[in-house]
PDB file of C-alpha atoms in Angstrom:
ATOM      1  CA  UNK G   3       0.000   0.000   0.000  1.00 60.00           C
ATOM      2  CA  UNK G   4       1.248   3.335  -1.287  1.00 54.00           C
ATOM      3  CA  UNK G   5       2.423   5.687   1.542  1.00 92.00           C
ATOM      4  CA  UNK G   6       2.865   9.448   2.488  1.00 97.00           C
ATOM      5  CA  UNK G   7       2.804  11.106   5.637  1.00 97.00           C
ATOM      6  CA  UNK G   8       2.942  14.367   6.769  1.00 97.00           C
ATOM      7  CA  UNK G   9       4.186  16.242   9.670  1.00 97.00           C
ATOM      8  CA  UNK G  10       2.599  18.184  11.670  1.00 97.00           C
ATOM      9  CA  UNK G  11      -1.022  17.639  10.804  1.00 96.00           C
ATOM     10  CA  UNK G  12      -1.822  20.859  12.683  1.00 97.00           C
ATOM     11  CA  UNK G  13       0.647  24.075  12.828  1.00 98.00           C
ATOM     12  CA  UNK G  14      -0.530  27.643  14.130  1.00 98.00           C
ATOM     13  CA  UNK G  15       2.717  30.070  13.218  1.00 98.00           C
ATOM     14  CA  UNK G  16       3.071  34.023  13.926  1.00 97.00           C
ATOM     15  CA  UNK G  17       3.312  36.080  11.379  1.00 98.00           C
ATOM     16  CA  UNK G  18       6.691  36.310  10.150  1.00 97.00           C
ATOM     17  CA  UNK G  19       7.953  33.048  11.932  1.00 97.00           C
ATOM     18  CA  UNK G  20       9.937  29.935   9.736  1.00 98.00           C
ATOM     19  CA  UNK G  21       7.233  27.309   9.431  1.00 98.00           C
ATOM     20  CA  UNK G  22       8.726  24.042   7.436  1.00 98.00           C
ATOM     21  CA  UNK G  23       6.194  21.211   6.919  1.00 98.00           C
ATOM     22  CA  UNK G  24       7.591  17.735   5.972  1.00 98.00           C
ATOM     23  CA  UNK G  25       6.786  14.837   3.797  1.00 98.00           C
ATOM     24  CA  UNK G  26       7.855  11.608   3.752  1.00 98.00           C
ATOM     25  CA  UNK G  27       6.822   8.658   1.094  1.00 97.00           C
ATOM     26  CA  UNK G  28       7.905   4.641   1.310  1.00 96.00           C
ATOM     27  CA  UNK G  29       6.894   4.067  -2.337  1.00 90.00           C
ATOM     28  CA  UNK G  30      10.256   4.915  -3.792  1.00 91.00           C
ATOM     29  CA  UNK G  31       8.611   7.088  -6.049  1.00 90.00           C
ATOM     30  CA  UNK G  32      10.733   9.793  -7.876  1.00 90.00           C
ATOM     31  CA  UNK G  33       8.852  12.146  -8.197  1.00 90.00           C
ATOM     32  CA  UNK G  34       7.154  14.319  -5.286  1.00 92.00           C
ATOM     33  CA  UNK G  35       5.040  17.335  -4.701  1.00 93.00           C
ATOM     34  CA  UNK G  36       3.494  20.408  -2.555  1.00 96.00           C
ATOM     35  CA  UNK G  37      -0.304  21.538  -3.349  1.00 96.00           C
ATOM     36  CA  UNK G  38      -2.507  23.564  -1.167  1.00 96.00           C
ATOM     37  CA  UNK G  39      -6.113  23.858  -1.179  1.00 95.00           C
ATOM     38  CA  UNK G  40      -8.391  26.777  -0.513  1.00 93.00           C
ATOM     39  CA  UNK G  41     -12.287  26.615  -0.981  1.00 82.00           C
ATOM     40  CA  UNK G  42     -12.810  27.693  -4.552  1.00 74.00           C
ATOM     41  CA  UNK G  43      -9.609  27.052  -5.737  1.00 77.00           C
ATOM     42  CA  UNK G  44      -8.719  23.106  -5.906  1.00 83.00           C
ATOM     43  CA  UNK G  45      -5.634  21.993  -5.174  1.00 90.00           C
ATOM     44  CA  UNK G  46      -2.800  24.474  -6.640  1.00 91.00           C
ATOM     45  CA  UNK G  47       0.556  23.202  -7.275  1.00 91.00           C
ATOM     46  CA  UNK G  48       3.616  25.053  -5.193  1.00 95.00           C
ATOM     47  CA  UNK G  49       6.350  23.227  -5.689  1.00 95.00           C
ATOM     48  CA  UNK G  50       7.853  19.727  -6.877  1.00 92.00           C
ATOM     49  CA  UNK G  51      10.710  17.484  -7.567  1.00 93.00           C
ATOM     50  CA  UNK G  52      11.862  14.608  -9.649  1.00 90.00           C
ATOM     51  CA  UNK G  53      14.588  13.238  -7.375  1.00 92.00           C
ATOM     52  CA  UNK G  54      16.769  13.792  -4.797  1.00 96.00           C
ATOM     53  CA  UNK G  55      18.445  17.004  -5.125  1.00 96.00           C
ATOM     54  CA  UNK G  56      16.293  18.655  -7.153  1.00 94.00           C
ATOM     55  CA  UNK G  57      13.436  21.525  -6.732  1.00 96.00           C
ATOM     56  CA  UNK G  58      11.348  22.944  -9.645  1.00 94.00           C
ATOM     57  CA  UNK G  59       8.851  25.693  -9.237  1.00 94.00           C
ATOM     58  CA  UNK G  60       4.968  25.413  -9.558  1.00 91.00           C
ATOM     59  CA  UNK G  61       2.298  27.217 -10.204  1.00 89.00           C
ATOM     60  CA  UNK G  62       2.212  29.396  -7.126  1.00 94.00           C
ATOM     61  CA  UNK G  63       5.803  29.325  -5.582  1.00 97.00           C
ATOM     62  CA  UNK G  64       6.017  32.986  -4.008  1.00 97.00           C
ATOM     63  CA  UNK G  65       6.794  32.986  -0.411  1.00 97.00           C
ATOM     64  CA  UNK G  66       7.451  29.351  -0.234  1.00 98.00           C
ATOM     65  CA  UNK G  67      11.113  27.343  -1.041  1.00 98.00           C
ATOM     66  CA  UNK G  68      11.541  23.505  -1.043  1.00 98.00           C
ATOM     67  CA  UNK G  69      13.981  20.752  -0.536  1.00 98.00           C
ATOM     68  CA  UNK G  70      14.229  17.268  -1.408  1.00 98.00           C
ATOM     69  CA  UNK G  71      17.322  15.959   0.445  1.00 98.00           C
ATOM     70  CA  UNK G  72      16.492  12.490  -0.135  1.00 97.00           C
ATOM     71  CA  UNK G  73      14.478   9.925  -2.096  1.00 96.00           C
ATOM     72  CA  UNK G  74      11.759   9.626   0.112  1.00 97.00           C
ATOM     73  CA  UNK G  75      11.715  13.175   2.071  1.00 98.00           C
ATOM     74  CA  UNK G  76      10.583  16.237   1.005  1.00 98.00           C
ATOM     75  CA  UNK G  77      10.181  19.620   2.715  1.00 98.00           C
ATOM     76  CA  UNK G  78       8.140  22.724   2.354  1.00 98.00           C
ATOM     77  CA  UNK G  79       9.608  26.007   4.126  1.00 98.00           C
ATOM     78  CA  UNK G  80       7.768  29.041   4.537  1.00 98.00           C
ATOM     79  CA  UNK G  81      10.636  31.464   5.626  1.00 96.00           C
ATOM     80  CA  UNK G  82       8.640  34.460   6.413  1.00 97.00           C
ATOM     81  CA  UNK G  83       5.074  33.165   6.875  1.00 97.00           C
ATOM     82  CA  UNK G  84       1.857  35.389   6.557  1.00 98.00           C
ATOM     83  CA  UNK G  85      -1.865  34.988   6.860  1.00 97.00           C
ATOM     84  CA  UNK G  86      -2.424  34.663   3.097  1.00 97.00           C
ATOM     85  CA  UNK G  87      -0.665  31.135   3.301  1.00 98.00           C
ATOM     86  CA  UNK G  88      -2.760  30.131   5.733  1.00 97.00           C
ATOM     87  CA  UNK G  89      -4.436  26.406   3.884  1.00 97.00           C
ATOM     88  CA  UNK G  90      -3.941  23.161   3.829  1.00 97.00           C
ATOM     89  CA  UNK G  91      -1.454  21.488   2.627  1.00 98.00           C
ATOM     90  CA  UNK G  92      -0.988  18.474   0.791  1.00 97.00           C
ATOM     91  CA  UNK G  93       2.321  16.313  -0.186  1.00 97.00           C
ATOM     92  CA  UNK G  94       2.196  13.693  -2.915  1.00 94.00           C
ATOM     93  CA  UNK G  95       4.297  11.001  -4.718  1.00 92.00           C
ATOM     94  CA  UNK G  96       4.138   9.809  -7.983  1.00 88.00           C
ATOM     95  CA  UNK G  97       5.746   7.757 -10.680  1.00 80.00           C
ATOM     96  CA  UNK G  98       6.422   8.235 -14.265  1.00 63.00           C
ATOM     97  CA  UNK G  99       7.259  10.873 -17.060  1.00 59.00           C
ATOM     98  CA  UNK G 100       4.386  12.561 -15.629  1.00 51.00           C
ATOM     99  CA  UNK G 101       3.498  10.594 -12.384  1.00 50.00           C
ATOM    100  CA  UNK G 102      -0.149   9.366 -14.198  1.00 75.00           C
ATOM    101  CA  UNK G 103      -2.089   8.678 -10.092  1.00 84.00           C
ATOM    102  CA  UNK G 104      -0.156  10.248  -7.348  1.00 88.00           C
ATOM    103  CA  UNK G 105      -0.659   9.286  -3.969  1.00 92.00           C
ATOM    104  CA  UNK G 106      -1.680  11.847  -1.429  1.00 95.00           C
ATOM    105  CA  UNK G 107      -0.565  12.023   2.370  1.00 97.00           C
ATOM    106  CA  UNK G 108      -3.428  13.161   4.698  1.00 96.00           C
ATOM    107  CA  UNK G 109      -2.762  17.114   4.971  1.00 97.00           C
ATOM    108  CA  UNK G 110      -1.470  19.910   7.211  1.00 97.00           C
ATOM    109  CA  UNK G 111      -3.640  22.475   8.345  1.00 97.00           C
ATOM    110  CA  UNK G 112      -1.632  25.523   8.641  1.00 98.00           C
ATOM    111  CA  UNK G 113      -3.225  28.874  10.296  1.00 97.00           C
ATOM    112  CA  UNK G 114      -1.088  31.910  10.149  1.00 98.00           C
ATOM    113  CA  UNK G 115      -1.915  34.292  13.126  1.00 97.00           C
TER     114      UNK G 115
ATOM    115  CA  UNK S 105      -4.864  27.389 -14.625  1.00 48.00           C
ATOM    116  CA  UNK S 106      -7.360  24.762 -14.542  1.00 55.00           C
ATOM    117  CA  UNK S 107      -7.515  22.358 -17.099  1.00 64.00           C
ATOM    118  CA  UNK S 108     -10.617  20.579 -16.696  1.00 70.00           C
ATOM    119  CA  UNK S 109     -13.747  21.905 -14.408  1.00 72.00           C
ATOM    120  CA  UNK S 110     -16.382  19.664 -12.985  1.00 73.00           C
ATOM    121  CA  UNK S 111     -19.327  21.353 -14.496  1.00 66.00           C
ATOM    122  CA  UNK S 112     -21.241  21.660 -10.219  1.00 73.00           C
ATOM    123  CA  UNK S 113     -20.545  22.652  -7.191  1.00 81.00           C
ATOM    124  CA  UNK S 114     -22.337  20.123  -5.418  1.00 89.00           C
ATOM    125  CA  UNK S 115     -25.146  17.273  -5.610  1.00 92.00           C
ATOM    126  CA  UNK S 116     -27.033  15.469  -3.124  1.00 93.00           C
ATOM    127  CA  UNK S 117     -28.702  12.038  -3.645  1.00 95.00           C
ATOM    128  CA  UNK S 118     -29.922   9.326  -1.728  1.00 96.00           C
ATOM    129  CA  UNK S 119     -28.337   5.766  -0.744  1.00 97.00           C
ATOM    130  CA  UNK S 120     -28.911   3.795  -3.880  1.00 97.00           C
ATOM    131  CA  UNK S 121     -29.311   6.411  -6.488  1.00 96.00           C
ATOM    132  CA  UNK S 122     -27.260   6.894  -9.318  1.00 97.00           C
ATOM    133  CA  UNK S 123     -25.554   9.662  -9.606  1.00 96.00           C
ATOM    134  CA  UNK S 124     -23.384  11.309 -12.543  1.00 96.00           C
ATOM    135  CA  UNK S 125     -20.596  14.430 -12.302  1.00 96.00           C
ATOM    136  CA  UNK S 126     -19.524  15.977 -15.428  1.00 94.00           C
ATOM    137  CA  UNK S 127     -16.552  17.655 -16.291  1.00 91.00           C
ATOM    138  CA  UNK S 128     -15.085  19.705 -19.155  1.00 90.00           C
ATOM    139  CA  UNK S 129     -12.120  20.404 -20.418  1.00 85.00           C
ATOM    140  CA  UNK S 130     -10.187  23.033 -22.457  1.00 80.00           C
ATOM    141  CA  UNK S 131      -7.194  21.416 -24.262  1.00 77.00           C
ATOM    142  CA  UNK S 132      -6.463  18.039 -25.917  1.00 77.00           C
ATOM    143  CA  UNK S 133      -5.173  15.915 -22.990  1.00 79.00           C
ATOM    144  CA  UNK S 134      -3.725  12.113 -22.883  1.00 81.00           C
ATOM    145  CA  UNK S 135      -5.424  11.296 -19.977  1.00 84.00           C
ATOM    146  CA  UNK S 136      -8.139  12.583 -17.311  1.00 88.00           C
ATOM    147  CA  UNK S 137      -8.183  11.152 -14.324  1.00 91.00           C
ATOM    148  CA  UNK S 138     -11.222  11.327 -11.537  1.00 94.00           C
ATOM    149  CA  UNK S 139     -10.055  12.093  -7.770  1.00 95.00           C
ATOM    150  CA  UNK S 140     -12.454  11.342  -4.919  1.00 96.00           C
ATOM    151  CA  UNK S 141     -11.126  13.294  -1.192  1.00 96.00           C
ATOM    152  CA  UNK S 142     -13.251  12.433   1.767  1.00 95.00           C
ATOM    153  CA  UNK S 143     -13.227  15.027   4.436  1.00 92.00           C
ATOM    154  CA  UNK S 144      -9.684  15.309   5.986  1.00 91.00           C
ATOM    155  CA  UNK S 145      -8.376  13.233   3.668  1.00 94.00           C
ATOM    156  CA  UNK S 146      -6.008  13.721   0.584  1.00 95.00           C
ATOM    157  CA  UNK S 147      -7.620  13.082  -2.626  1.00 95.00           C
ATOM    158  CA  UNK S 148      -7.171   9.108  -4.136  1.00 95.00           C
ATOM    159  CA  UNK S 149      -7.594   8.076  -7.537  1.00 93.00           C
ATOM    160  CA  UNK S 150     -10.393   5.898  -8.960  1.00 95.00           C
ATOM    161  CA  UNK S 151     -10.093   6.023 -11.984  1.00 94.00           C
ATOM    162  CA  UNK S 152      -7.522   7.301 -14.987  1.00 91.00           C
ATOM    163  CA  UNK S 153      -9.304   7.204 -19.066  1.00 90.00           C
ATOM    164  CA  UNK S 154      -6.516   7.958 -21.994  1.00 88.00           C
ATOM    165  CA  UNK S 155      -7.718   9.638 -24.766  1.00 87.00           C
ATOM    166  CA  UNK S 156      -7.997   6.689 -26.948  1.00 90.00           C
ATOM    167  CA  UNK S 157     -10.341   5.224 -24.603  1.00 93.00           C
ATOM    168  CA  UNK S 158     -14.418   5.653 -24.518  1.00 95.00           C
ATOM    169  CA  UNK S 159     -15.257   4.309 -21.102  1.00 97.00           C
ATOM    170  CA  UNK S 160     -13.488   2.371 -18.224  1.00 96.00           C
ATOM    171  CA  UNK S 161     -15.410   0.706 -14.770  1.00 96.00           C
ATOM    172  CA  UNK S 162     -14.199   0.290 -11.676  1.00 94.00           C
ATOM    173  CA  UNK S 163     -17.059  -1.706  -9.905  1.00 96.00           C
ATOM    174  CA  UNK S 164     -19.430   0.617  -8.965  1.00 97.00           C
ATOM    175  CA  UNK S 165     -17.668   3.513 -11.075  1.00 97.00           C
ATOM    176  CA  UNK S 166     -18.067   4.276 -14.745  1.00 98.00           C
ATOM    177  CA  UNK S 167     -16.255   7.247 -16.320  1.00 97.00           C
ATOM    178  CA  UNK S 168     -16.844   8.358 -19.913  1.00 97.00           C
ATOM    179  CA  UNK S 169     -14.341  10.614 -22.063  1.00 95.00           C
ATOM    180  CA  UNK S 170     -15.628  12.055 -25.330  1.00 93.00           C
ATOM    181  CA  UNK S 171     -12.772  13.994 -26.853  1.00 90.00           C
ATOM    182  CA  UNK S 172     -15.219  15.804 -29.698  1.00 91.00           C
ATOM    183  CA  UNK S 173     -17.099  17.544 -26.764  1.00 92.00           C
ATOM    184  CA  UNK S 174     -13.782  17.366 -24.398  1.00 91.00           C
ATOM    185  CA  UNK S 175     -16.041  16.166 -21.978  1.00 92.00           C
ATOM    186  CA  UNK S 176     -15.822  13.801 -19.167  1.00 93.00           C
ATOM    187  CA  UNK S 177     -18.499  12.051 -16.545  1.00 95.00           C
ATOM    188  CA  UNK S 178     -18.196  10.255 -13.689  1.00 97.00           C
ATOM    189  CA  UNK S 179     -21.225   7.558 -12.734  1.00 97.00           C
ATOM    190  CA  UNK S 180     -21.660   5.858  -9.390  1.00 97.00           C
ATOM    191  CA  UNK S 181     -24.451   3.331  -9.459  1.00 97.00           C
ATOM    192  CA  UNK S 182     -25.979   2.075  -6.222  1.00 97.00           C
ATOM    193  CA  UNK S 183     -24.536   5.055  -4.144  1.00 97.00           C
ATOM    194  CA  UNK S 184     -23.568   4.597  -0.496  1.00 97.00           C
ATOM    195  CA  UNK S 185     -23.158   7.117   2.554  1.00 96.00           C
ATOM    196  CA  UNK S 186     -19.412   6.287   2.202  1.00 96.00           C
ATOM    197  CA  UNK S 187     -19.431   7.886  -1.403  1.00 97.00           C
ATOM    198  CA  UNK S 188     -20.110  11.444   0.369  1.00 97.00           C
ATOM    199  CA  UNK S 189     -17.027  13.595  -0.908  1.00 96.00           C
ATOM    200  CA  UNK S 190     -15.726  15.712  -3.266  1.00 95.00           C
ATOM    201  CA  UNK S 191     -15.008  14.583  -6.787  1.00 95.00           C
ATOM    202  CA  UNK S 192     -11.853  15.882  -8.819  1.00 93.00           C
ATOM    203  CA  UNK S 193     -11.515  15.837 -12.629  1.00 91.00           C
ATOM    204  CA  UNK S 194      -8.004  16.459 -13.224  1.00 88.00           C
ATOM    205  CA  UNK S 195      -5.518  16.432 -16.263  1.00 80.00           C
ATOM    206  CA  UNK S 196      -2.316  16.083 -16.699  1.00 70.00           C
ATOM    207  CA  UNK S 197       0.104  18.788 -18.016  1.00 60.00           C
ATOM    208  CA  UNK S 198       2.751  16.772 -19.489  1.00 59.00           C
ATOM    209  CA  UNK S 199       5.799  16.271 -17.442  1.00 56.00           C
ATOM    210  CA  UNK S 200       4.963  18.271 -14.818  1.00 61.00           C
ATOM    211  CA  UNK S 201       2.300  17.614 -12.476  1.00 66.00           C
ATOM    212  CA  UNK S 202      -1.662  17.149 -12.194  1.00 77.00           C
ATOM    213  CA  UNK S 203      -4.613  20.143 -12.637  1.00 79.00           C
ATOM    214  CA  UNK S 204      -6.807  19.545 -10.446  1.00 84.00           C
ATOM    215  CA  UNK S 205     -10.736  21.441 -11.175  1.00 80.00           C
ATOM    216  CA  UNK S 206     -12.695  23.084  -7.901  1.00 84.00           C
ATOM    217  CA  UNK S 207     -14.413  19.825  -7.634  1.00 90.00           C
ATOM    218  CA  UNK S 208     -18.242  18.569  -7.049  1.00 93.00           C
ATOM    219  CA  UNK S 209     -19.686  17.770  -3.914  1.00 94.00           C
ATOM    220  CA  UNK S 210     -21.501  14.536  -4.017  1.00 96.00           C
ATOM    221  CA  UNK S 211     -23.540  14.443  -0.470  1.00 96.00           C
ATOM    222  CA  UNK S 212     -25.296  10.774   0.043  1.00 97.00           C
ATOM    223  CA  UNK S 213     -27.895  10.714   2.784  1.00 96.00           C
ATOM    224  CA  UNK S 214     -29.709   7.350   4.058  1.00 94.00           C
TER     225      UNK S 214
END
């Protein structure tokens, strides 16, 4: 059974703190990636990576950085965090030229005070 | 940018119904794929259709893709409670990473 967890599930951060949220997969997957979701909007795409290493830019990457330090880890860092990022957050892993079903952790609600 | 967009926000039927959520989409694709997320829970595939393909089950599930119309639906015969969620239509940009639509509601009630 495919596998991704997050950590924390639940963060409250000041305004202008460091928040980092992590992922973690087991399914060996290359290729990993950062969404949030805000009513109305779907899931947008932040950031993602196809390996160890490496950090590519989505569709909405202001105010947020990335790192991949290993196969199955991969972090989202909010350096200088502000109410407009507060959502939820969502990790996934994938396979593939274009990683056809990716496989979703559970979330991290994030509320920026 | 969104890709594809389920065509509701929402629809409520009862356990045992049928129900059906359609989706369009703006570009040629290879594939669309249908998402179900469950309250507090990331979204899970159930089913991916390539563009060469007309229909595809998954028990209970039946998704149709006409590419003339670039239109998609999603069927679920013999709804149960469990089948409340929200329901993605998403496409793939190639090489990059999945669009996901605002999704449809599907509310089941005994």
């Amino acid at each position: 059974e495919a596998a991704v967890t997050q950590s924390p599930r639940n963060k409250v951060a000041v305004t202008g703190g460091k928040v980092t949220l992590s992922c973690n997969q087991t399914n060996n997957h290359n290729n990993m990636y950062w969404y949030r979701q805000d009513t109305g909007h779907g899931l947008r795409l932040i950031h993602y990576s196809y390996g160890a290493g490496s950090t590519e830019k989505g569709d909405i990457p202001d105010g947020y950085k990335a790192s991949r330090p290993s196969q199955e880890n991969f972090s989202l860092i909010l350096e200088l965090a502000t109410p407009s990022q507060t959502s939820v957050y969502f990790c996934a892993s994938g396979e593939g030229t274009g990683g056809w079903e990716q496989y979703f952790g559970p979330g991290t609600r994030l509320t920026v005070l | 940018s969104q890709l594809a967009e389920e065509n509701l926000w929402a629809l409520s039927v009862h356990e045992g119904e049928s129900v059906t959520v359609n989706c369009s989409y703006k570009t040629s694709i290879t594939a669309l794929q249908w998402y179900r997320q469950k309250s507090g829970e990331g979204p899970a595939q159930l089913i991916l259709i390539r563009s060469n393909e007309r229909e595809k089950r998954n028990g209970r599930l039946r998704a149709t893709l006409d590419t003339s119309s670039q239109s998609s639906s999603l069927s679920i015969t013999a709804t149960r409670c469990e089948d409340t969620a929200v329901y993605f239509c998403v496409s793939y940009q190639g090489g990059r990473a999945l669009i996901f639509g605002t999704g449809t509601t599907v509310s089941v009630s005994p």
